Short mmCIF file of C-alpha atoms in Angstrom, two decimals:
data_model
loop_
_atom_site.label_atom_id
_atom_site.label_comp_id
_atom_site.label_asym_id
_atom_site.label_seq_id
_atom_site.Cartn_x
_atom_site.Cartn_y
_atom_site.Cartn_z
CA MET A 1 184.50 -50.47 184.76
CA SER A 2 186.98 -48.39 186.76
CA SER A 3 190.47 -47.42 185.62
CA ARG A 4 191.82 -49.71 188.35
CA ASP A 5 190.67 -52.91 186.64
CA ALA A 6 193.46 -54.86 184.94
CA ILE A 7 192.70 -55.74 181.33
CA THR A 8 193.86 -59.11 179.98
CA LEU A 9 193.94 -59.77 176.24
CA THR A 10 194.10 -63.38 175.06
CA ALA A 11 194.66 -65.12 171.74
CA GLY A 12 196.22 -68.49 170.98
CA ASP A 13 198.53 -69.28 173.90
CA ALA A 14 199.37 -65.59 174.54
CA GLU A 15 198.13 -63.38 177.37
CA VAL A 16 198.83 -59.64 177.69
CA THR A 17 197.75 -57.93 180.92
CA VAL A 18 197.62 -54.12 181.12
CA ARG A 19 197.30 -52.12 184.35
CA PRO A 20 195.67 -48.77 183.53
CA ASP A 21 195.79 -47.87 187.23
CA ASN A 22 199.59 -48.20 187.25
CA GLY A 23 200.69 -45.94 184.41
CA CYS A 24 199.03 -48.10 181.73
CA ARG A 25 201.97 -50.46 181.91
CA VAL A 26 201.92 -53.98 180.55
CA GLN A 27 202.08 -55.95 183.76
CA SER A 28 202.50 -59.33 182.11
CA LEU A 29 203.23 -61.02 178.79
CA ARG A 30 202.80 -64.78 178.99
CA ILE A 31 203.46 -67.11 176.07
CA GLY A 32 202.34 -70.68 176.67
CA GLY A 33 202.26 -69.92 180.40
CA THR A 34 205.83 -68.53 180.48
CA GLU A 35 206.24 -64.98 181.77
CA LEU A 36 208.55 -62.77 179.67
CA LEU A 37 208.46 -59.52 181.67
CA ARG A 38 210.07 -58.67 184.99
CA GLN A 39 207.39 -58.49 187.66
CA GLY A 40 206.81 -55.67 190.14
CA GLU A 41 205.04 -52.33 190.35
CA ARG A 42 207.95 -50.50 188.65
CA TYR A 43 208.57 -53.03 185.89
CA GLY A 44 206.60 -54.80 183.17
CA CYS A 45 206.55 -52.36 180.23
CA PHE A 46 205.54 -48.75 180.73
CA PRO A 47 204.88 -45.94 178.24
CA MET A 48 207.35 -43.06 178.29
CA VAL A 49 205.37 -39.89 177.56
CA PRO A 50 205.47 -36.90 177.02
CA TRP A 51 209.26 -37.34 177.03
CA CYS A 52 211.64 -40.31 176.94
CA GLY A 53 214.63 -41.00 179.13
CA ARG A 54 216.36 -38.13 180.89
CA MET A 55 215.46 -34.48 180.38
CA ARG A 56 218.51 -32.35 181.18
CA ASP A 57 218.05 -30.59 184.55
CA GLY A 58 214.32 -31.25 184.25
CA GLN A 59 213.95 -28.28 181.88
CA PHE A 60 212.67 -27.79 178.35
CA ARG A 61 211.83 -24.82 176.17
CA ASN A 62 208.83 -24.12 173.99
CA GLY A 63 209.62 -21.05 171.96
CA GLY A 64 210.48 -18.32 174.44
CA LEU A 65 209.06 -20.18 177.43
CA GLN A 66 211.14 -22.37 179.72
CA HIS A 67 209.48 -25.05 181.82
CA ARG A 68 210.76 -27.16 184.71
CA MET A 69 209.57 -30.66 185.56
CA PRO A 70 210.09 -32.47 188.90
CA LEU A 71 213.59 -33.92 189.27
CA ASN A 72 212.70 -37.58 189.82
CA ALA A 73 216.22 -38.72 188.81
CA PRO A 74 218.35 -35.79 190.06
CA PRO A 75 219.70 -33.73 188.47
CA HIS A 76 217.33 -34.75 185.67
CA ALA A 77 213.67 -35.60 185.10
CA ILE A 78 213.17 -39.06 183.63
CA HIS A 79 210.66 -41.08 181.56
CA GLY A 80 207.73 -38.65 181.45
CA THR A 81 204.61 -38.37 183.59
CA GLY A 82 202.35 -41.03 182.05
CA ARG A 83 203.85 -43.93 183.99
CA ASN A 84 202.90 -42.26 187.29
CA LEU A 85 199.19 -41.76 186.61
CA PRO A 86 196.03 -43.84 186.30
CA TRP A 87 194.74 -44.03 182.74
CA ARG A 88 191.13 -44.44 181.67
CA THR A 89 190.04 -47.59 179.85
CA ALA A 90 188.11 -46.28 176.86
CA ARG A 91 187.17 -49.65 175.35
CA HIS A 92 188.37 -53.23 175.15
CA SER A 93 187.64 -56.62 173.63
CA ASP A 94 189.30 -60.02 173.87
CA THR A 95 192.25 -58.86 171.76
CA THR A 96 192.31 -55.03 171.79
CA ALA A 97 192.15 -52.26 174.37
CA THR A 98 192.35 -48.46 174.26
CA PHE A 99 193.46 -46.25 177.15
CA THR A 100 193.76 -42.48 177.62
CA TYR A 101 194.97 -39.87 180.08
CA GLU A 102 195.04 -36.08 180.14
CA LEU A 103 198.44 -34.39 180.10
CA ALA A 104 197.19 -31.66 182.43
CA ASP A 105 196.25 -34.18 185.15
CA PRO A 106 196.93 -32.26 188.40
CA HIS A 107 198.68 -35.26 189.98
CA ALA A 108 201.54 -35.07 187.44
CA PRO A 109 200.94 -31.88 185.51
CA TRP A 110 202.37 -31.05 182.13
CA PRO A 111 202.26 -27.34 181.28
CA TYR A 112 200.09 -27.87 178.18
CA PRO A 113 196.70 -29.53 177.79
CA GLY A 114 196.49 -32.59 175.58
CA THR A 115 195.36 -36.19 175.43
CA VAL A 116 197.53 -39.30 175.28
CA THR A 117 196.06 -42.51 173.86
CA GLN A 118 197.56 -46.00 173.94
CA LEU A 119 196.10 -48.80 171.82
CA VAL A 120 197.16 -52.40 172.53
CA GLU A 121 196.33 -54.99 169.85
CA LEU A 122 197.04 -58.70 170.24
CA ALA A 123 197.16 -60.60 166.94
CA ALA A 124 194.27 -63.02 166.44
CA ASP A 125 196.68 -65.99 166.31
CA GLY A 126 198.54 -64.87 169.44
CA SER A 127 201.86 -64.40 167.62
CA ALA A 128 202.38 -60.65 168.12
CA VAL A 129 201.21 -57.58 170.00
CA THR A 130 201.27 -54.02 168.65
CA PHE A 131 201.30 -50.87 170.76
CA THR A 132 200.30 -47.52 169.28
CA MET A 133 200.59 -44.26 171.19
CA GLY A 134 199.38 -40.82 170.20
CA ILE A 135 199.62 -37.33 171.67
CA GLU A 136 197.15 -34.71 170.48
CA THR A 137 196.22 -31.18 171.47
CA TYR A 138 193.49 -28.74 170.57
CA ASP A 139 195.32 -25.83 172.20
CA ASP A 140 198.91 -24.53 172.20
CA SER A 141 201.62 -26.50 170.42
CA PHE A 142 204.40 -28.07 172.48
CA PRO A 143 207.42 -30.38 172.05
CA ALA A 144 206.99 -34.01 173.09
CA GLN A 145 208.33 -37.54 172.78
CA ALA A 146 206.83 -40.99 173.21
CA GLY A 147 208.20 -44.50 173.58
CA TRP A 148 208.16 -47.67 175.67
CA HIS A 149 210.34 -49.10 178.42
CA PRO A 150 209.97 -52.89 178.62
CA TRP A 151 211.82 -55.01 181.18
CA PHE A 152 212.35 -58.40 179.53
CA LEU A 153 213.48 -61.18 181.83
CA ARG A 154 217.11 -62.09 181.27
CA ASN A 155 216.40 -65.72 182.09
CA LEU A 156 213.12 -67.62 181.82
CA GLY A 157 214.08 -70.17 184.49
CA LYS A 158 214.12 -73.97 184.39
CA ASP A 159 217.93 -74.14 184.05
CA THR A 160 217.90 -72.23 180.76
CA GLU A 161 220.44 -69.91 179.16
CA ASP A 162 220.28 -66.13 179.43
CA VAL A 163 218.71 -64.10 176.65
CA ARG A 164 220.85 -63.10 173.67
CA LEU A 165 220.44 -59.71 172.04
CA ASP A 166 220.92 -59.20 168.30
CA PHE A 167 220.74 -55.86 166.50
CA ALA A 168 222.78 -53.87 163.99
CA PRO A 169 222.60 -50.14 164.75
CA ALA A 170 224.17 -47.60 162.42
CA TRP A 171 225.63 -45.66 165.34
CA GLN A 172 225.77 -45.32 169.10
CA GLU A 173 225.21 -41.98 170.81
CA GLN A 174 228.18 -41.01 172.95
CA ARG A 175 227.04 -40.88 176.57
CA GLY A 176 228.44 -38.12 178.76
CA GLU A 177 229.19 -38.27 182.47
CA ASP A 178 225.70 -36.85 183.04
CA LYS A 179 224.28 -39.95 181.24
CA LEU A 180 222.95 -37.83 178.37
CA PRO A 181 224.00 -38.00 174.71
CA THR A 182 226.76 -35.52 173.90
CA GLY A 183 225.67 -35.19 170.27
CA LYS A 184 228.63 -37.21 168.99
CA ARG A 185 227.90 -40.43 167.11
CA LEU A 186 230.22 -43.41 167.59
CA ASP A 187 230.64 -46.84 166.07
CA PRO A 188 228.58 -49.27 168.18
CA ALA A 189 230.59 -50.72 171.06
CA PRO A 190 230.09 -53.99 172.97
CA GLY A 191 227.88 -53.95 176.06
CA PRO A 192 226.90 -53.78 178.80
CA TRP A 193 224.84 -50.77 177.79
CA ASP A 194 222.74 -47.94 179.08
CA ASP A 195 222.94 -46.28 175.70
CA CYS A 196 220.99 -44.88 172.78
CA PHE A 197 221.47 -46.28 169.29
CA GLY A 198 220.43 -45.07 165.85
CA MET A 199 218.64 -47.40 163.43
CA PRO A 200 217.59 -45.17 160.52
CA GLU A 201 215.70 -47.97 158.75
CA GLY A 202 213.61 -48.55 161.87
CA VAL A 203 214.16 -50.32 165.17
CA ASP A 204 214.78 -54.05 164.66
CA VAL A 205 216.06 -55.93 167.72
CA THR A 206 215.82 -59.68 168.37
CA LEU A 207 215.88 -61.26 171.82
CA THR A 208 216.53 -65.00 171.87
CA TRP A 209 216.13 -67.28 174.86
CA PRO A 210 218.02 -70.32 173.47
CA GLY A 211 215.89 -73.40 173.06
CA GLN A 212 212.76 -71.56 174.14
CA LEU A 213 211.64 -68.40 172.38
CA GLU A 214 212.63 -65.68 169.94
CA LEU A 215 211.02 -62.24 170.27
CA LYS A 216 211.49 -59.38 167.80
CA VAL A 217 211.03 -55.73 168.79
CA SER A 218 210.26 -53.57 165.76
CA SER A 219 209.23 -49.96 165.22
CA ARG A 220 209.39 -47.41 162.43
CA GLU A 221 211.25 -45.09 164.82
CA GLN A 222 215.01 -44.76 164.39
CA TRP A 223 215.95 -44.49 168.07
CA VAL A 224 216.30 -47.28 170.61
CA VAL A 225 217.81 -47.29 174.09
CA VAL A 226 219.25 -50.60 175.31
CA PHE A 227 219.78 -51.08 179.04
CA ASP A 228 221.24 -54.40 180.18
CA GLU A 229 223.27 -53.45 183.25
CA GLN A 230 220.95 -55.18 185.73
CA GLU A 231 221.13 -58.90 186.39
CA ALA A 232 217.39 -59.57 186.27
CA ALA A 233 216.31 -57.97 183.01
CA VAL A 234 217.15 -56.45 179.63
CA CYS A 235 215.41 -53.31 178.34
CA VAL A 236 214.90 -52.52 174.63
CA GLU A 237 213.20 -49.12 174.34
CA PRO A 238 211.99 -47.77 170.96
CA GLN A 239 211.30 -44.05 171.13
CA THR A 240 210.66 -41.04 168.93
CA GLY A 241 213.93 -39.33 169.82
CA PRO A 242 217.07 -39.75 171.92
CA PRO A 243 217.25 -39.00 175.65
CA ASN A 244 216.92 -35.23 176.14
CA GLY A 245 215.61 -35.11 172.58
CA ILE A 246 212.79 -32.88 173.78
CA ASN A 247 215.52 -30.22 173.87
CA THR A 248 217.97 -31.36 171.19
CA GLU A 249 215.55 -32.69 168.55
CA PRO A 250 212.14 -31.29 169.49
CA ARG A 251 209.07 -32.68 167.74
CA LEU A 252 206.13 -30.28 167.99
CA VAL A 253 202.63 -31.54 168.70
CA THR A 254 200.13 -29.15 167.11
CA PRO A 255 196.34 -29.12 166.70
CA ILE A 256 196.77 -30.30 163.10
CA ASP A 257 199.81 -32.55 163.59
CA PRO A 258 199.62 -35.00 166.52
CA LEU A 259 202.53 -37.24 167.45
CA GLU A 260 201.94 -40.94 166.79
CA THR A 261 204.27 -43.90 167.19
CA SER A 262 204.01 -47.67 167.34
CA MET A 263 205.96 -50.76 168.37
CA THR A 264 205.37 -54.46 167.68
CA TRP A 265 206.59 -57.50 169.56
CA SER A 266 206.38 -60.70 167.54
CA TRP A 267 207.55 -64.12 168.70
CA ARG A 268 208.05 -67.73 167.77
CA ARG A 269 208.93 -70.85 169.70
CA LEU A 270 212.32 -72.49 169.13
#
């Protein structure tokens, strides 16, 4: 099997399709035949790795070394390199699949060698899917982040109401004119948002399409970015740190301490 083959997991009335050739993004989530994710090569749900959101000026430090990444959202670098690369399908079954890529891939190089793994597990009854991502190295330590960027459809069609978003963050990161957190924490404000929120007890966000479906996004991480400024979709992005956190709150990946994170989507019909 080549990395270009789409992998579809099925259980109950749920189907999850992953495209390892397109940044290992979830191309489709269908519940009872209804698509929940925005379609298109840039959308679905992609992993953000080895950093999340914007990296200020495309630069980060590791000890005394400063590194520069390509400015794909000038003046910043955004969303990591993993979404731009083909991943390798390591194994899969009807309900689980494992994918990997090498951080030093020459097509989108990271300055340190390491391996990223994403595991996708669909519950046997088709009521939830869990994503687990890990970054490991057997060489030099380096700072990193990991998270996910799903594009949930705002409206599921058939003359239905738009999705409603429900969550109770402890704070909202103040966003500067450069679209990066300033370091100041504010009381959460009404949307629309392109903002990072703190949920110290873990990410817990519910999307409700009235009369159709309720979907809960949960993660043990305390950071979530919510982006709902586009008409077509709403993004709820659990991640291991805030935007530019690779500089402001670095988490080191070492040979004895890999970075691992997970996210679960669970749903029920209304």
